[in-house]
Amino acid sequence: AQSVAQPEDQVNVAEGNPLTVKCTYSVSGNPYLFWYVQYPNRGLQFLLKYITGDNLVKGSYGFEAEFNKSQTSFHLKKPSALVSDSALYFCAVRDMDSSYKLIFGSGTRLLVRP
Amino acid sequence: ETGVTQSPTHLIKTRGQQVTLRCSSQSGHNTVSWYQQALGQGPQFIFQYYREEENGRGNFPPRFSGLQFPNYSSELNVNALELDDSALYLCASSLALAASYGYTFGSGTRLTVV
């Protein structure tokens, strides 16, 4: 079965420090991977996606993600965290059998302390 | 360019009742997908509509149904509400059928069933 795992319920980081939010996936074939962010009482906002090409993908708000096929991972990173980055982050993969559907992980809450 | 608008933002229903949630898609987007996000979980795909027809469906019972109108807006109807239907319901619009083209999500409707 296809799935996405976000092993950390919460990530705590100090402002100005680098942050990493982890994601691993399990799909057959070449994955299409996404990161979304959710602020309180808001919907999901698209950050970035990997379809093909360069393994390092740059996205919105200074975020980037590294696709690692051998480790089946797609970790979200940012060199310098901001307090305003505090939110809920979701990794998702396109369903290989039903291309119209995204399969989401359970989410990771990022808390950036001043 | 307008984003995805959902209404109402919150509502409370009694078990056994019926509910209709509404979604206006982003300008130019012809495809609408609905997701259910239970507390502490990632969004789960309910179904997708394209050109007023259901294009795909997730693992939800038939009491979850939908409509898409000629202007691409959409409704999600849930009959015989159960307590477990309490969740944030997200509407997402896109320009094409495949998820790889990216979704624009609305802020959601938070449904509480008592």
CSV table of C-alpha atoms in Angstrom, one decimal:
chain,number,residue,atom,x,y,z
A,1,ALA,CA,0.0,0.0,0.0
A,2,GLN,CA,1.1,3.5,-0.7
A,3,SER,CA,1.8,5.7,2.3
A,4,VAL,CA,3.6,8.7,3.8
A,5,ALA,CA,5.1,8.8,7.2
A,6,GLN,CA,6.0,11.8,9.3
A,7,PRO,CA,7.8,10.2,12.3
A,8,GLU,CA,7.8,13.4,14.5
A,9,ASP,CA,4.6,14.7,15.9
A,10,GLN,CA,6.4,17.9,16.9
A,11,VAL,CA,9.7,19.6,16.1
A,12,ASN,CA,11.1,22.4,18.3
A,13,VAL,CA,13.8,24.8,17.1
A,14,ALA,CA,15.1,28.1,18.2
A,15,GLU,CA,14.7,31.1,15.9
A,16,GLY,CA,17.6,31.5,13.6
A,17,ASN,CA,18.6,27.8,13.7
A,18,PRO,CA,18.2,25.4,10.8
A,19,LEU,CA,15.1,23.2,10.8
A,20,THR,CA,14.3,19.9,9.3
A,21,VAL,CA,10.9,18.2,9.2
A,22,LYS,CA,11.1,14.6,8.2
A,23,CYS,CA,9.1,12.6,5.7
A,24,THR,CA,9.4,9.1,4.3
A,25,TYR,CA,7.3,7.5,1.6
A,26,SER,CA,6.3,4.2,0.3
A,27,VAL,CA,5.1,4.0,-3.3
A,28,SER,CA,5.7,1.9,-6.4
A,29,GLY,CA,7.4,3.7,-9.2
A,30,ASN,CA,8.6,7.3,-9.3
A,31,PRO,CA,6.9,9.4,-6.6
A,32,TYR,CA,5.4,12.9,-7.0
A,33,LEU,CA,5.9,14.5,-3.5
A,34,PHE,CA,4.5,17.6,-1.9
A,35,TRP,CA,4.8,19.7,1.2
A,36,TYR,CA,1.9,21.8,2.5
A,37,VAL,CA,1.7,24.1,5.6
A,38,GLN,CA,-1.4,24.7,7.7
A,39,TYR,CA,-1.7,27.7,10.0
A,40,PRO,CA,-4.4,27.8,12.7
A,41,ASN,CA,-7.9,28.1,11.3
A,42,ARG,CA,-6.6,28.1,7.8
A,43,GLY,CA,-6.5,25.6,4.9
A,44,LEU,CA,-3.4,24.0,3.4
A,45,GLN,CA,-0.9,26.2,1.7
A,46,PHE,CA,1.4,24.7,-1.0
A,47,LEU,CA,5.1,25.0,-0.2
A,48,LEU,CA,6.8,22.9,-2.9
A,49,LYS,CA,6.8,19.7,-4.9
A,50,TYR,CA,9.1,17.2,-6.5
A,51,ILE,CA,8.1,15.7,-9.8
A,52,THR,CA,11.4,15.0,-11.5
A,53,GLY,CA,14.8,16.6,-12.0
A,54,ASP,CA,17.1,18.1,-9.3
A,55,ASN,CA,16.8,16.4,-6.0
A,56,LEU,CA,16.9,19.7,-4.1
A,57,VAL,CA,13.6,21.5,-4.6
A,58,LYS,CA,13.2,25.2,-3.6
A,59,GLY,CA,9.8,26.4,-2.5
A,60,SER,CA,7.9,29.3,-0.9
A,61,TYR,CA,9.0,31.2,2.2
A,62,GLY,CA,12.6,30.0,2.0
A,63,PHE,CA,11.8,26.4,2.4
A,64,GLU,CA,13.5,23.6,0.4
A,65,ALA,CA,13.2,19.8,0.4
A,66,GLU,CA,15.7,17.1,-0.6
A,67,PHE,CA,14.5,14.1,-2.4
A,68,ASN,CA,16.5,10.9,-1.6
A,69,LYS,CA,15.4,7.9,-3.6
A,70,SER,CA,17.6,5.4,-1.9
A,71,GLN,CA,16.3,6.4,1.5
A,72,THR,CA,12.7,7.0,0.2
A,73,SER,CA,12.7,10.4,2.0
A,74,PHE,CA,11.7,13.9,1.2
A,75,HIS,CA,12.7,16.0,4.2
A,76,LEU,CA,11.7,19.7,4.5
A,77,LYS,CA,14.4,22.1,5.4
A,78,LYS,CA,15.0,25.8,6.1
A,79,PRO,CA,18.5,27.3,6.8
A,80,SER,CA,17.2,29.8,9.4
A,81,ALA,CA,13.8,29.4,11.2
A,82,LEU,CA,11.4,32.2,12.0
A,83,VAL,CA,8.9,32.3,14.7
A,84,SER,CA,6.3,32.8,12.0
A,85,ASP,CA,7.2,29.4,10.6
A,86,SER,CA,5.4,27.8,13.6
A,87,ALA,CA,2.6,25.8,12.0
A,88,LEU,CA,1.5,22.3,11.0
A,89,TYR,CA,3.4,20.7,8.1
A,90,PHE,CA,2.1,17.9,5.9
A,91,CYS,CA,4.0,15.8,3.5
A,92,ALA,CA,2.0,14.2,0.7
A,93,VAL,CA,2.5,11.8,-2.2
A,94,ARG,CA,0.4,11.5,-5.3
A,95,ASP,CA,-1.4,8.1,-5.4
A,96,MET,CA,0.2,6.1,-8.2
A,97,ASP,CA,-3.1,4.3,-9.0
A,98,SER,CA,-5.4,7.3,-8.8
A,99,SER,CA,-3.4,10.3,-10.0
A,100,TYR,CA,-6.1,12.7,-8.9
A,101,LYS,CA,-5.6,11.9,-5.2
A,102,LEU,CA,-3.0,13.0,-2.7
A,103,ILE,CA,-2.1,10.7,0.3
A,104,PHE,CA,-1.1,12.8,3.3
A,105,GLY,CA,1.1,12.1,6.3
A,106,SER,CA,-0.2,12.7,9.8
A,107,GLY,CA,1.5,16.1,10.1
A,108,THR,CA,4.3,17.5,12.1
A,109,ARG,CA,3.8,20.5,14.3
A,110,LEU,CA,6.8,22.9,14.1
A,111,LEU,CA,7.3,25.2,17.0
A,112,VAL,CA,10.0,27.9,16.6
A,113,ARG,CA,10.8,29.7,19.9
A,114,PRO,CA,12.1,33.2,20.0
B,1,GLU,CA,-7.2,36.1,-8.7
B,2,THR,CA,-9.6,34.8,-6.1
B,3,GLY,CA,-8.8,31.8,-4.0
B,4,VAL,CA,-11.0,28.9,-2.9
B,5,THR,CA,-13.9,30.0,-0.7
B,6,GLN,CA,-15.7,27.6,1.6
B,7,SER,CA,-18.9,28.1,3.6
B,8,PRO,CA,-19.9,28.0,6.3
B,9,THR,CA,-16.7,28.2,8.4
B,10,HIS,CA,-18.1,26.4,11.3
B,11,LEU,CA,-21.3,24.5,12.1
B,12,ILE,CA,-22.7,22.2,14.6
B,13,LYS,CA,-25.1,19.4,13.7
B,14,THR,CA,-26.9,16.6,15.6
B,15,ARG,CA,-26.3,13.0,14.9
B,16,GLY,CA,-28.6,11.7,12.2
B,17,GLN,CA,-29.0,15.1,10.5
B,18,GLN,CA,-27.9,16.0,7.0
B,19,VAL,CA,-25.4,18.8,6.1
B,20,THR,CA,-24.3,20.6,3.0
B,21,LEU,CA,-21.0,22.3,2.7
B,22,ARG,CA,-20.2,24.7,-0.2
B,23,CYS,CA,-17.1,25.5,-2.1
B,24,SER,CA,-16.2,28.1,-4.7
B,25,SER,CA,-13.2,27.1,-6.7
B,26,GLN,CA,-10.3,29.4,-7.7
B,27,SER,CA,-10.9,31.4,-10.9
B,28,GLY,CA,-10.1,29.3,-13.9
B,29,HIS,CA,-9.9,26.0,-12.0
B,30,ASN,CA,-12.3,23.3,-13.4
B,31,THR,CA,-11.6,20.5,-10.9
B,32,VAL,CA,-12.7,20.3,-7.3
B,33,SER,CA,-11.6,17.7,-4.7
B,34,TRP,CA,-12.9,17.3,-1.1
B,35,TYR,CA,-10.8,16.1,1.8
B,36,GLN,CA,-11.7,15.2,5.4
B,37,GLN,CA,-9.2,16.1,8.1
B,38,ALA,CA,-10.0,14.6,11.5
B,39,LEU,CA,-8.4,16.0,14.5
B,40,GLY,CA,-4.7,15.1,14.7
B,41,GLN,CA,-4.7,13.5,11.3
B,42,GLY,CA,-3.8,14.3,7.8
B,43,PRO,CA,-6.4,15.0,5.2
B,44,GLN,CA,-8.2,12.0,3.7
B,45,PHE,CA,-9.5,12.1,0.1
B,46,ILE,CA,-13.3,11.9,-0.2
B,47,PHE,CA,-13.9,12.5,-4.0
B,48,GLN,CA,-13.1,14.7,-6.9
B,49,TYR,CA,-15.4,16.4,-9.4
B,50,TYR,CA,-14.6,17.4,-13.0
B,51,ARG,CA,-17.1,18.8,-15.5
B,52,GLU,CA,-20.0,18.1,-13.1
B,53,GLU,CA,-19.2,14.4,-12.7
B,54,GLU,CA,-17.5,12.4,-10.0
B,55,ASN,CA,-14.1,11.6,-11.3
B,56,GLY,CA,-12.8,9.5,-8.4
B,57,ARG,CA,-13.7,8.5,-4.9
B,58,GLY,CA,-11.9,7.6,-1.7
B,59,ASN,CA,-12.9,5.1,1.0
B,60,PHE,CA,-16.0,6.9,2.2
B,61,PRO,CA,-19.6,5.5,2.4
B,62,PRO,CA,-22.3,6.6,-0.1
B,63,ARG,CA,-23.9,8.9,2.5
B,64,PHE,CA,-21.1,11.2,1.4
B,65,SER,CA,-22.1,12.7,-1.9
B,66,GLY,CA,-21.3,15.8,-4.0
B,67,LEU,CA,-22.2,18.0,-6.8
B,68,GLN,CA,-20.3,20.3,-9.1
B,69,PHE,CA,-22.1,23.1,-10.9
B,70,PRO,CA,-21.4,24.7,-14.4
B,71,ASN,CA,-19.4,27.5,-12.7
B,72,TYR,CA,-17.2,24.8,-11.2
B,73,SER,CA,-18.4,25.5,-7.6
B,74,SER,CA,-19.2,22.4,-5.6
B,75,GLU,CA,-21.2,21.0,-2.7
B,76,LEU,CA,-20.4,18.2,-0.3
B,77,ASN,CA,-23.5,16.5,1.3
B,78,VAL,CA,-23.4,14.2,4.2
B,79,ASN,CA,-26.5,12.3,5.2
B,80,ALA,CA,-27.2,10.5,8.5
B,81,LEU,CA,-24.4,12.3,10.3
B,82,GLU,CA,-22.3,10.3,12.8
B,83,LEU,CA,-20.1,11.5,15.6
B,84,ASP,CA,-17.0,10.4,13.7
B,85,ASP,CA,-18.0,12.8,10.9
B,86,SER,CA,-16.7,15.6,13.1
B,87,ALA,CA,-13.8,17.0,11.2
B,88,LEU,CA,-12.4,19.9,9.1
B,89,TYR,CA,-13.6,19.5,5.5
B,90,LEU,CA,-11.3,20.9,3.0
B,91,CYS,CA,-12.1,21.8,-0.6
B,92,ALA,CA,-9.3,22.0,-3.2
B,93,SER,CA,-9.5,23.2,-6.7
B,94,SER,CA,-7.1,22.6,-9.6
B,95,LEU,CA,-6.7,23.3,-13.2
B,96,ALA,CA,-6.4,19.7,-14.2
B,97,LEU,CA,-7.4,16.2,-13.0
B,98,ALA,CA,-4.0,15.0,-11.9
B,99,ALA,CA,-2.8,16.0,-8.4
B,100,SER,CA,0.7,16.7,-9.8
B,101,TYR,CA,-0.6,20.0,-11.1
B,102,GLY,CA,-1.2,21.2,-7.6
B,103,TYR,CA,-4.2,22.1,-5.5
B,104,THR,CA,-5.4,25.3,-4.1
B,105,PHE,CA,-7.1,24.6,-0.8
B,106,GLY,CA,-9.8,26.6,1.0
B,107,SER,CA,-9.7,27.4,4.7
B,108,GLY,CA,-12.2,24.6,5.4
B,109,THR,CA,-15.5,24.0,7.2
B,110,ARG,CA,-15.2,22.7,10.7
B,111,LEU,CA,-18.1,20.4,11.3
B,112,THR,CA,-19.0,19.2,14.8
B,113,VAL,CA,-21.6,16.4,15.2
B,114,VAL,CA,-23.1,16.1,18.7
